[in-house]
mmCIF file of C-alpha atoms and ligand atoms in Angstrom:
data_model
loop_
_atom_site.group_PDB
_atom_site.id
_atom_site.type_symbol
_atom_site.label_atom_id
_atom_site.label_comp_id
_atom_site.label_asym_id
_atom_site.label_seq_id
_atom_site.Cartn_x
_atom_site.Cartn_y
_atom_site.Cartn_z
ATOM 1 C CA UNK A 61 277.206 27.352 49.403
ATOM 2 C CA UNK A 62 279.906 26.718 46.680
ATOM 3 C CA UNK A 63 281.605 23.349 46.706
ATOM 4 C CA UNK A 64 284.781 21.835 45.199
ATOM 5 C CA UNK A 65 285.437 18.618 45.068
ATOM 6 C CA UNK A 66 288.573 16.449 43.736
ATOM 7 C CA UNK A 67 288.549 12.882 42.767
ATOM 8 C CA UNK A 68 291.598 11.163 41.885
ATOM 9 C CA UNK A 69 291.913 7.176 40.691
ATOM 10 C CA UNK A 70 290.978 5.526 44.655
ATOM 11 C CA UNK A 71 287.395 6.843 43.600
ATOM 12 C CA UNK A 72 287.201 4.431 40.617
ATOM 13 C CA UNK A 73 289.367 1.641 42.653
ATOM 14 C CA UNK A 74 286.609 -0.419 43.582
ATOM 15 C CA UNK A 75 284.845 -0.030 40.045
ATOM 16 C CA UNK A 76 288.062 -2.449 38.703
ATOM 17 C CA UNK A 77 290.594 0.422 37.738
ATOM 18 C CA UNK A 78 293.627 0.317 38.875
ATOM 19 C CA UNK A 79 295.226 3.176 40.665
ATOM 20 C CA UNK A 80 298.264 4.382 40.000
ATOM 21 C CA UNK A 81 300.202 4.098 43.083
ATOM 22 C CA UNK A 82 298.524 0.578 44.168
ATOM 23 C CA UNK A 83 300.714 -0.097 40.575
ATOM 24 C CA UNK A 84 304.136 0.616 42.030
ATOM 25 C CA UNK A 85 303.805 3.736 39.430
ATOM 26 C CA UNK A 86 303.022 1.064 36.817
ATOM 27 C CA UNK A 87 300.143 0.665 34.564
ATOM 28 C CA UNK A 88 299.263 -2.127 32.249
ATOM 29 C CA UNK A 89 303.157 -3.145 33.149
ATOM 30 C CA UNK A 90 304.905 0.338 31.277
ATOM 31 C CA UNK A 91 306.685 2.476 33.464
ATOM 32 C CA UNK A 92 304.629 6.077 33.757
ATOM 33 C CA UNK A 93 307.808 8.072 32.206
ATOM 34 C CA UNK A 94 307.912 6.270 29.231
ATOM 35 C CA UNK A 95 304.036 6.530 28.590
ATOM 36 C CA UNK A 96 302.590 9.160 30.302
ATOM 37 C CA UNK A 97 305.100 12.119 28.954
ATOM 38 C CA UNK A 98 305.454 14.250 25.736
ATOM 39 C CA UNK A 99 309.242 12.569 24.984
ATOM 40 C CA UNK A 100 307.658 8.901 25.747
ATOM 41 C CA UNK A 101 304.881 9.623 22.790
ATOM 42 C CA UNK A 102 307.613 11.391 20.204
ATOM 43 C CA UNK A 103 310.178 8.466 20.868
ATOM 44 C CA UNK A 104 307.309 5.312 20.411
ATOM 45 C CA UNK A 105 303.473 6.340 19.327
ATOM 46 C CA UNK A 106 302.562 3.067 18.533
ATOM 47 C CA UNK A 107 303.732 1.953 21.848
ATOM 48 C CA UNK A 108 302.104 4.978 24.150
ATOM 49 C CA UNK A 109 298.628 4.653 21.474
ATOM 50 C CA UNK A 110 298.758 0.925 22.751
ATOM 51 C CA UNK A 111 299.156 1.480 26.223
ATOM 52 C CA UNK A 112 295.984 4.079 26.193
ATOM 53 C CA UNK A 113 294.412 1.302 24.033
ATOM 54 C CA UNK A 114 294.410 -1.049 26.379
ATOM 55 C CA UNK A 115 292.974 0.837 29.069
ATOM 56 C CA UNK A 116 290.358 2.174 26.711
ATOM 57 C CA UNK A 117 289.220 -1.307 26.251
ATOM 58 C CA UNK A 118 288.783 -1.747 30.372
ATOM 59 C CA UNK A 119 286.477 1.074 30.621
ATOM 60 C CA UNK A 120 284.306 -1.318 28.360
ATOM 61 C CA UNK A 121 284.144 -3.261 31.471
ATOM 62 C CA UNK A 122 283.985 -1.504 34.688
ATOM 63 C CA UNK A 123 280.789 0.641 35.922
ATOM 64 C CA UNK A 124 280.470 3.810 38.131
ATOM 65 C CA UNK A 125 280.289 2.673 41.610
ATOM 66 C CA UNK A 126 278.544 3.875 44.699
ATOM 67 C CA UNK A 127 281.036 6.540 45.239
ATOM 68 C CA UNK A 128 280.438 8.323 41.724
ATOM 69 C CA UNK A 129 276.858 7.504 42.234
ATOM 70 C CA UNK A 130 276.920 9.478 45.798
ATOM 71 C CA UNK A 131 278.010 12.366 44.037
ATOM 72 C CA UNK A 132 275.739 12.610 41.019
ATOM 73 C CA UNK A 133 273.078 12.450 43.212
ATOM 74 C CA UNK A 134 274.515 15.290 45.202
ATOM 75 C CA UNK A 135 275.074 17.662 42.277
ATOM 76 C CA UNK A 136 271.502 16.781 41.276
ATOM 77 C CA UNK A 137 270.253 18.354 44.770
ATOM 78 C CA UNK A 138 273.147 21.032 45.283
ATOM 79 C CA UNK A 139 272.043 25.087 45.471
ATOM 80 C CA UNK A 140 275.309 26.456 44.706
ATOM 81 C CA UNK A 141 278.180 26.375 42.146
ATOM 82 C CA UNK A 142 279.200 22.570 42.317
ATOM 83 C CA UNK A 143 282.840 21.715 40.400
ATOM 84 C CA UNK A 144 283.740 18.350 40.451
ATOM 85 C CA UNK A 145 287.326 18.056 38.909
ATOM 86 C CA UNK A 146 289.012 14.654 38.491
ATOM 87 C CA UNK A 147 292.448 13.918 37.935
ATOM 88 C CA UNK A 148 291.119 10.727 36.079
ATOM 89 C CA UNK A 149 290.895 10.256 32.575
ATOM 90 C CA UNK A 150 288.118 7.332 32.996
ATOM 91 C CA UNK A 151 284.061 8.407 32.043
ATOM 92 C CA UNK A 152 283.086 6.783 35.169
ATOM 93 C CA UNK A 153 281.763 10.109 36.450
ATOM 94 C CA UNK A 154 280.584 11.224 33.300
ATOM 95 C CA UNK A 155 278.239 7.969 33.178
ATOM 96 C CA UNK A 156 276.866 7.981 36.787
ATOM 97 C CA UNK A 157 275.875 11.989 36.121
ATOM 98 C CA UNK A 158 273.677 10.572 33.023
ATOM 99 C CA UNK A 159 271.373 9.199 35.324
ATOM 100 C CA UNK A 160 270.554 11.965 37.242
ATOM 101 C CA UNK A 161 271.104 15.111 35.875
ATOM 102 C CA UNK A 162 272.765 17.812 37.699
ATOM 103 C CA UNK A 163 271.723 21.005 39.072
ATOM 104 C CA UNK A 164 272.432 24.262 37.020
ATOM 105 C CA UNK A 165 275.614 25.572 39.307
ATOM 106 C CA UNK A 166 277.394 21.896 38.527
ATOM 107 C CA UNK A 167 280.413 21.743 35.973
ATOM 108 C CA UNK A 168 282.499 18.281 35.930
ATOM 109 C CA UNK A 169 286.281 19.286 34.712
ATOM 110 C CA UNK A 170 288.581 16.558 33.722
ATOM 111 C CA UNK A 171 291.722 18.083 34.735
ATOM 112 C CA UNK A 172 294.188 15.408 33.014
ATOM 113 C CA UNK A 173 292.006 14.732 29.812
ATOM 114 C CA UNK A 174 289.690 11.889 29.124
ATOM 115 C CA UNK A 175 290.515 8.650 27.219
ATOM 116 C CA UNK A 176 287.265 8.561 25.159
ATOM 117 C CA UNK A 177 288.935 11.932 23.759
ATOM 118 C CA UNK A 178 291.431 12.333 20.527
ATOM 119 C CA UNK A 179 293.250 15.286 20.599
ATOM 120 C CA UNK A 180 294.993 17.075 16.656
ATOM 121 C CA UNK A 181 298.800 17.540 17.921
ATOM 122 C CA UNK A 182 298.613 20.523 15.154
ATOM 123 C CA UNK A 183 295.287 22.469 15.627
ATOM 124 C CA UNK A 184 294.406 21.304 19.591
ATOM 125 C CA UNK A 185 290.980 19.768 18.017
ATOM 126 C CA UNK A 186 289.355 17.542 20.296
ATOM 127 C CA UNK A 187 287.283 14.827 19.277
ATOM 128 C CA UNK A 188 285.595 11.591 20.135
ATOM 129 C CA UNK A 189 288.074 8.815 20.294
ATOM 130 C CA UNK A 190 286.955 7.091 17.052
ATOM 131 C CA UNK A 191 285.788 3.892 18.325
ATOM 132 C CA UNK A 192 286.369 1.837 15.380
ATOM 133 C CA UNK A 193 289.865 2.405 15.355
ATOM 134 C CA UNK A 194 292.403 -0.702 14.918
ATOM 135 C CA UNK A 195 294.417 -0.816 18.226
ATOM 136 C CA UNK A 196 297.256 -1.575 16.791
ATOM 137 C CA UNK A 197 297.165 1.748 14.917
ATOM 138 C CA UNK A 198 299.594 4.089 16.044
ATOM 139 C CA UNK A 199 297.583 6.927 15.146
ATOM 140 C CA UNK A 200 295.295 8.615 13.246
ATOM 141 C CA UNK A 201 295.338 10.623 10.455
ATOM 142 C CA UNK A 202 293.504 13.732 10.457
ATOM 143 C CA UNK A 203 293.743 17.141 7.833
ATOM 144 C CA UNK A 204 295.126 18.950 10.422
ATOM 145 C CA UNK A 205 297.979 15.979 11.098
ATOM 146 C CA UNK A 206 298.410 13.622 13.569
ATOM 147 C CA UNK A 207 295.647 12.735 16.275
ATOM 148 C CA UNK A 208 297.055 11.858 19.741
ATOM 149 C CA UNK A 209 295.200 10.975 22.799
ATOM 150 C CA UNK A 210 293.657 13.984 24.572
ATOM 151 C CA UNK A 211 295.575 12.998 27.735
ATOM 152 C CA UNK A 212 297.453 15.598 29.947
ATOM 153 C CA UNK A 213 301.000 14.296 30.257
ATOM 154 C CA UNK A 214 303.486 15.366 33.056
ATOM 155 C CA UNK A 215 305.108 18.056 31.782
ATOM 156 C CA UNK A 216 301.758 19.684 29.830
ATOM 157 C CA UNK A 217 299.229 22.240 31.544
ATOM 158 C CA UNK A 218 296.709 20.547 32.791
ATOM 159 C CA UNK A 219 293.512 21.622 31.472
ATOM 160 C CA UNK A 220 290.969 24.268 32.566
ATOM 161 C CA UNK A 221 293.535 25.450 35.507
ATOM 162 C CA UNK A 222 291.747 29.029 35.099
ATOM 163 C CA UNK A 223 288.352 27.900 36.036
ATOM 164 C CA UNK A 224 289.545 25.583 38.860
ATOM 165 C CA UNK A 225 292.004 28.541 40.566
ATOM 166 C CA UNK A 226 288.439 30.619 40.619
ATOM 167 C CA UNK A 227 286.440 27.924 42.110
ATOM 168 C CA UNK A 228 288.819 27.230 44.659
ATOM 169 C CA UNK A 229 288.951 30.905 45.398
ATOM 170 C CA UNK A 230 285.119 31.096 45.685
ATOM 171 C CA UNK A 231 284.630 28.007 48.141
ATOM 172 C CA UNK A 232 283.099 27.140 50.855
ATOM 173 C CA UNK A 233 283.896 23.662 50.995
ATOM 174 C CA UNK A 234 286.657 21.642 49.129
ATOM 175 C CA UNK A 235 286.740 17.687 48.868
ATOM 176 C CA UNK A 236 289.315 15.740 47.910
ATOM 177 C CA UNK A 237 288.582 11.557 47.270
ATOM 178 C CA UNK A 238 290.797 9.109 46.504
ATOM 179 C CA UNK A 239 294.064 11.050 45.829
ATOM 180 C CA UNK A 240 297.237 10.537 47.045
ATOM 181 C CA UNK A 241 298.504 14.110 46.460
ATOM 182 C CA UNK A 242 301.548 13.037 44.800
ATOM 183 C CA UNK A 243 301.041 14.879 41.202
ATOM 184 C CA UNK A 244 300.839 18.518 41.068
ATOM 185 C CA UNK A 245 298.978 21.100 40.599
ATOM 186 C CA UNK A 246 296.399 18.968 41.948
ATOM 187 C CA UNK A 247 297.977 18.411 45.168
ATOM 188 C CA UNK A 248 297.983 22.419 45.774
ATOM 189 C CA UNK A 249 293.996 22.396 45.429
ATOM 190 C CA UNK A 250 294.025 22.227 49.288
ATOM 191 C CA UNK A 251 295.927 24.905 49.980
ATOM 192 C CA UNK A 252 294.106 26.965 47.980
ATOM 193 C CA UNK A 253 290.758 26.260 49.537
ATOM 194 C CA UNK A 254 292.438 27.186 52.558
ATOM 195 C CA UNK A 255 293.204 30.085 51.841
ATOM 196 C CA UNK A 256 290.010 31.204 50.287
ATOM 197 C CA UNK A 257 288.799 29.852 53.848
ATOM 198 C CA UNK A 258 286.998 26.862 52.530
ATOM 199 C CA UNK A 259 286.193 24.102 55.078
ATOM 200 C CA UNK A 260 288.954 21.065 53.668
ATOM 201 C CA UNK A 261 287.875 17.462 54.139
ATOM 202 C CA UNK A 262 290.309 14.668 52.899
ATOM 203 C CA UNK A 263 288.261 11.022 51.815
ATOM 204 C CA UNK A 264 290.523 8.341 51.190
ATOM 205 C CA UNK A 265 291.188 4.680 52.210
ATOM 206 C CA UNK A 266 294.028 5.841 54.473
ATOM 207 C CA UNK A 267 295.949 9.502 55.209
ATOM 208 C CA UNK A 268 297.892 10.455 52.835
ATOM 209 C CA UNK A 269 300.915 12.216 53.021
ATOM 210 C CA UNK A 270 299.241 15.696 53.087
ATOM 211 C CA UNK A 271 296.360 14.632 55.282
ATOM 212 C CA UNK A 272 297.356 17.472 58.107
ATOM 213 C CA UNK A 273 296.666 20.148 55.281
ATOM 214 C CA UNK A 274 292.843 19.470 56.077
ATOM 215 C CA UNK A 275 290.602 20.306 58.674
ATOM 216 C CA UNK A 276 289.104 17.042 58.877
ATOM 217 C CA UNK A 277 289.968 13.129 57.308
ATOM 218 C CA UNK A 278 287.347 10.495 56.711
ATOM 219 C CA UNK A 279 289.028 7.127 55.781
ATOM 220 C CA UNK A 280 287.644 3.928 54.063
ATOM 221 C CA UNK A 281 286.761 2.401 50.864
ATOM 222 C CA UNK A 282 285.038 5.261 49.085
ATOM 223 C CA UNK A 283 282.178 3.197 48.217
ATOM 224 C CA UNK A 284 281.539 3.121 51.835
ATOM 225 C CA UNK A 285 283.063 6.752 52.769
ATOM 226 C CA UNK A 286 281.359 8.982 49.935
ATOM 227 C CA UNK A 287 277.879 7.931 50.200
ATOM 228 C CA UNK A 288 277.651 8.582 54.408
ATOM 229 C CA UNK A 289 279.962 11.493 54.214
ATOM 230 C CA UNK A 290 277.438 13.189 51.823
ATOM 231 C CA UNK A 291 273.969 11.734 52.758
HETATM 232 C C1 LIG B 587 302.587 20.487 35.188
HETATM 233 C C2 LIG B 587 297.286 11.469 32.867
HETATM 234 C C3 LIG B 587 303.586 22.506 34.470
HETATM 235 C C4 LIG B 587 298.185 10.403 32.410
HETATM 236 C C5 LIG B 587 298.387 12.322 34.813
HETATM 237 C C6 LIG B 587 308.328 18.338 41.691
HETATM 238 C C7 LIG B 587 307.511 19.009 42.572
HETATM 239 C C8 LIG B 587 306.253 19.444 42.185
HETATM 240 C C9 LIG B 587 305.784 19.190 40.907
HETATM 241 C C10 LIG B 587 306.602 18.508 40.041
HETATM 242 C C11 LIG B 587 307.868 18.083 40.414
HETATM 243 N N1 LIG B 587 308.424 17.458 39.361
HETATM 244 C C12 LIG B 587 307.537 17.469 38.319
HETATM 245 C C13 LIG B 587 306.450 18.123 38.724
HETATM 246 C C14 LIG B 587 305.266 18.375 37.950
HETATM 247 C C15 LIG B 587 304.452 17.103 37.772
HETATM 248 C C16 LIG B 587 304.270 16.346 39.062
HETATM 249 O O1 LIG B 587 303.460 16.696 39.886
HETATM 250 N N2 LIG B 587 305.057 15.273 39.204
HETATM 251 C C17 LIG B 587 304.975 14.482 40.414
HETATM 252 C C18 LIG B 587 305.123 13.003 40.026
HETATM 253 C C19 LIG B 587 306.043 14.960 41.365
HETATM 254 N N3 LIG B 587 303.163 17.539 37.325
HETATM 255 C C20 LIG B 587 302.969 17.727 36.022
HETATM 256 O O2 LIG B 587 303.794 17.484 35.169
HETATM 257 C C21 LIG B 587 301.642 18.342 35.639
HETATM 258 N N4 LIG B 587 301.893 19.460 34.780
HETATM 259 O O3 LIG B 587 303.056 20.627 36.286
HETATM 260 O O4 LIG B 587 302.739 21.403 34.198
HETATM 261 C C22 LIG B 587 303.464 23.422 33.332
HETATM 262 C C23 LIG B 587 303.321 24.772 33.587
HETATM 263 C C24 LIG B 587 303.217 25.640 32.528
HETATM 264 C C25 LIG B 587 303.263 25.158 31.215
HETATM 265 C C26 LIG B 587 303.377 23.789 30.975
HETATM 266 C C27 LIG B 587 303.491 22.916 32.034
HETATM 267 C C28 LIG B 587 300.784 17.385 34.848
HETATM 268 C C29 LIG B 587 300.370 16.244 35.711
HETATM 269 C C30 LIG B 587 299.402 15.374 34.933
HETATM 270 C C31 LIG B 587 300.067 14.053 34.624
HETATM 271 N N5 LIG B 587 299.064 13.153 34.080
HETATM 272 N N6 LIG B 587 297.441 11.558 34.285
HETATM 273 C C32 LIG B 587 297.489 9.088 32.542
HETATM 274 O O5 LIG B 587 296.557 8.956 33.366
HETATM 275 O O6 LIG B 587 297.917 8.185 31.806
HETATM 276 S S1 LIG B 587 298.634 12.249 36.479
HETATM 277 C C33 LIG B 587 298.302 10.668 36.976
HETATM 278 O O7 LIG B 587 298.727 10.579 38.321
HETATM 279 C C34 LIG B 587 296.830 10.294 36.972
HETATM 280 O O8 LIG B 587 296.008 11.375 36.552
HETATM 281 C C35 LIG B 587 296.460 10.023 38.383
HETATM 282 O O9 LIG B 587 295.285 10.652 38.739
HETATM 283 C C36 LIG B 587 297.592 10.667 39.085
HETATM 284 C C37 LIG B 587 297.933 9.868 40.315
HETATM 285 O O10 LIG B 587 297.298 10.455 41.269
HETATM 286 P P1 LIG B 587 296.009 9.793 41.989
HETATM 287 O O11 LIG B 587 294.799 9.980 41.139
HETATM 288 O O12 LIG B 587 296.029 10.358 43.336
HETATM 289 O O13 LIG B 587 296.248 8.244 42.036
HETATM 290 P P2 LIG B 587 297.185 7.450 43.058
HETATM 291 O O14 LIG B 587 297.206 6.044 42.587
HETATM 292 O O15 LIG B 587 298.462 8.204 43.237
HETATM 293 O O16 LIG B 587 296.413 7.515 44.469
HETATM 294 C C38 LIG B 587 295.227 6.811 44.648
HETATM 295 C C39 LIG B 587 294.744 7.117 46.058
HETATM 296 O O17 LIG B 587 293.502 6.428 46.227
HETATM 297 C C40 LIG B 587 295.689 6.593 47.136
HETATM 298 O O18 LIG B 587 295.869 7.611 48.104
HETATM 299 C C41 LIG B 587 294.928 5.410 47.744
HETATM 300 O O19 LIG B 587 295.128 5.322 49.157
HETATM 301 C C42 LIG B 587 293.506 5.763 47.460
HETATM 302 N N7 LIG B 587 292.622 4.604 47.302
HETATM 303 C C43 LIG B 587 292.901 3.403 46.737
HETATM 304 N N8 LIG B 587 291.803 2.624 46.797
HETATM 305 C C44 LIG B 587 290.819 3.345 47.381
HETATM 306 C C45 LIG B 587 291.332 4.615 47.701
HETATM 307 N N9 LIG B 587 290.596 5.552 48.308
HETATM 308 C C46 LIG B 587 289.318 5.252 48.594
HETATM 309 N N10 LIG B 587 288.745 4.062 48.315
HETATM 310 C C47 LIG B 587 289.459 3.093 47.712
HETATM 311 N N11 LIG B 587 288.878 1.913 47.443
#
């Protein structure tokens, strides 16, 4: 049985990190557009490097909660192809997957980038964030030119789309946790389960505004939600 599942920021809610929408579309007090966009980086790095700083320095001090926790365990028992892609660019999955290692058929895809991640604006490299960097540096300096953070902005591709479109059309059974369905292509994950006849199951503290695109809704805190859902 092939599974998808989709996590967006509700799943790492309860770990400390705020969600987007819970934000008023704020984060860290900058408005999304002026951060989270190509145009916001050209017009002020130092200020868009500072803003990804700061949440870098908060992943320092939340953990993977139950939720995450529910699904590494799952992946490390699935038979099947198992994608887990998140629209969050946290390593809160990536850390609760270290303790129990997944099943061969698993593959985590962060859709939207990761924070821990550096990105060359000239040659696409992708590195490690360095994590001695000064915060207060606007950015790095690299051979190829100027690092930015390896974060999918509105208005880029989000990554890996090619791999996710096949998934979807493969599966049995798609998941989505924690997302409000307001950014796309994400949002359109559902419909394409459907249509691949996938059984669609939305998690989330309350319905969201495409809840009657699934078969079935399970609402709650995930920490509470994921684990019984799953076990
Ligand atoms: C693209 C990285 C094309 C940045 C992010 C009009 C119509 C359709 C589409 C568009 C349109 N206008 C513009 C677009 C495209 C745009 C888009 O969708 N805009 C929206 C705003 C309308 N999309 C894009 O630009 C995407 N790219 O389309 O490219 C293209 C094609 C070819 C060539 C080039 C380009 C790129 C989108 C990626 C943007 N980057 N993140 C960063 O993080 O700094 S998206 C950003 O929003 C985050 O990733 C975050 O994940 C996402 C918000 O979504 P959620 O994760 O769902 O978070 P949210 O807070 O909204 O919801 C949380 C949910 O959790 C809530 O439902 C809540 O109830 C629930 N919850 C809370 N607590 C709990 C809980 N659930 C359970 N338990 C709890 N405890």
């Amino acid at each position: 049985m092939n599974i998808v599942i989709l996590t967006g920021a509700g799943i790492s809610a309860e770990s400390g990190v705020p969600t987007f929408r819970a934000s008023d579309g704020l984060w860290c007090g900058h408005r999304v557009e002026d951060v989270a966009t190509p145009q916001g980086y050209a017009a002020d790095p130092a200020l868009v490097q500072d803003f990804y700083n700061q949440r870098r320095r908060q992943l320092a001090e939340v953990q993977p909660n139950a939720a995450h926790y529910a699904l590494a365990d799952l992946a490390a028992r699935w038979e099947g192809n198992f994608m887990l892609v998140t629209q969050n660019v946290d390593d809160l999955h990536d850390r609760a997957h270290e303790t129990s290692p997944p099943a061969p058929g698993f593959e985590l895809i962060h859709m939207h980038g990761e924070l821990l991640k550096a990105r060359c604006s000239r040659s696409g490299l992708v590195s490690d964030w360095p994590g001695d960097m000064a915060a207060d540096e606007p950015s790095l300096d690299h051979p190829h030119g100027r690092m930015r953070p390896h974060i999918v902005w509105f208005g880029e591709m989000p990554l890996h789309m090619d791999r996710i479109e096949t998934a979807l059309a493969a599966c049995d059974l798609f998941v989505s946790i924690g997302t409000s369905g307001a950014v796309y292509p994400a949002a359109g994950f559902v419909q394409a389960a459907r249509h691949a006849g996938a059984r669609t199951v939305e998690i989330n503290l309350e319905p969201t505004q495409g809840a009657d695109l699934f078969d079935e809704g399970v609402y709650g805190p995930a920490t509470e939600t994921v684990p019984s859902f799953f076990n």
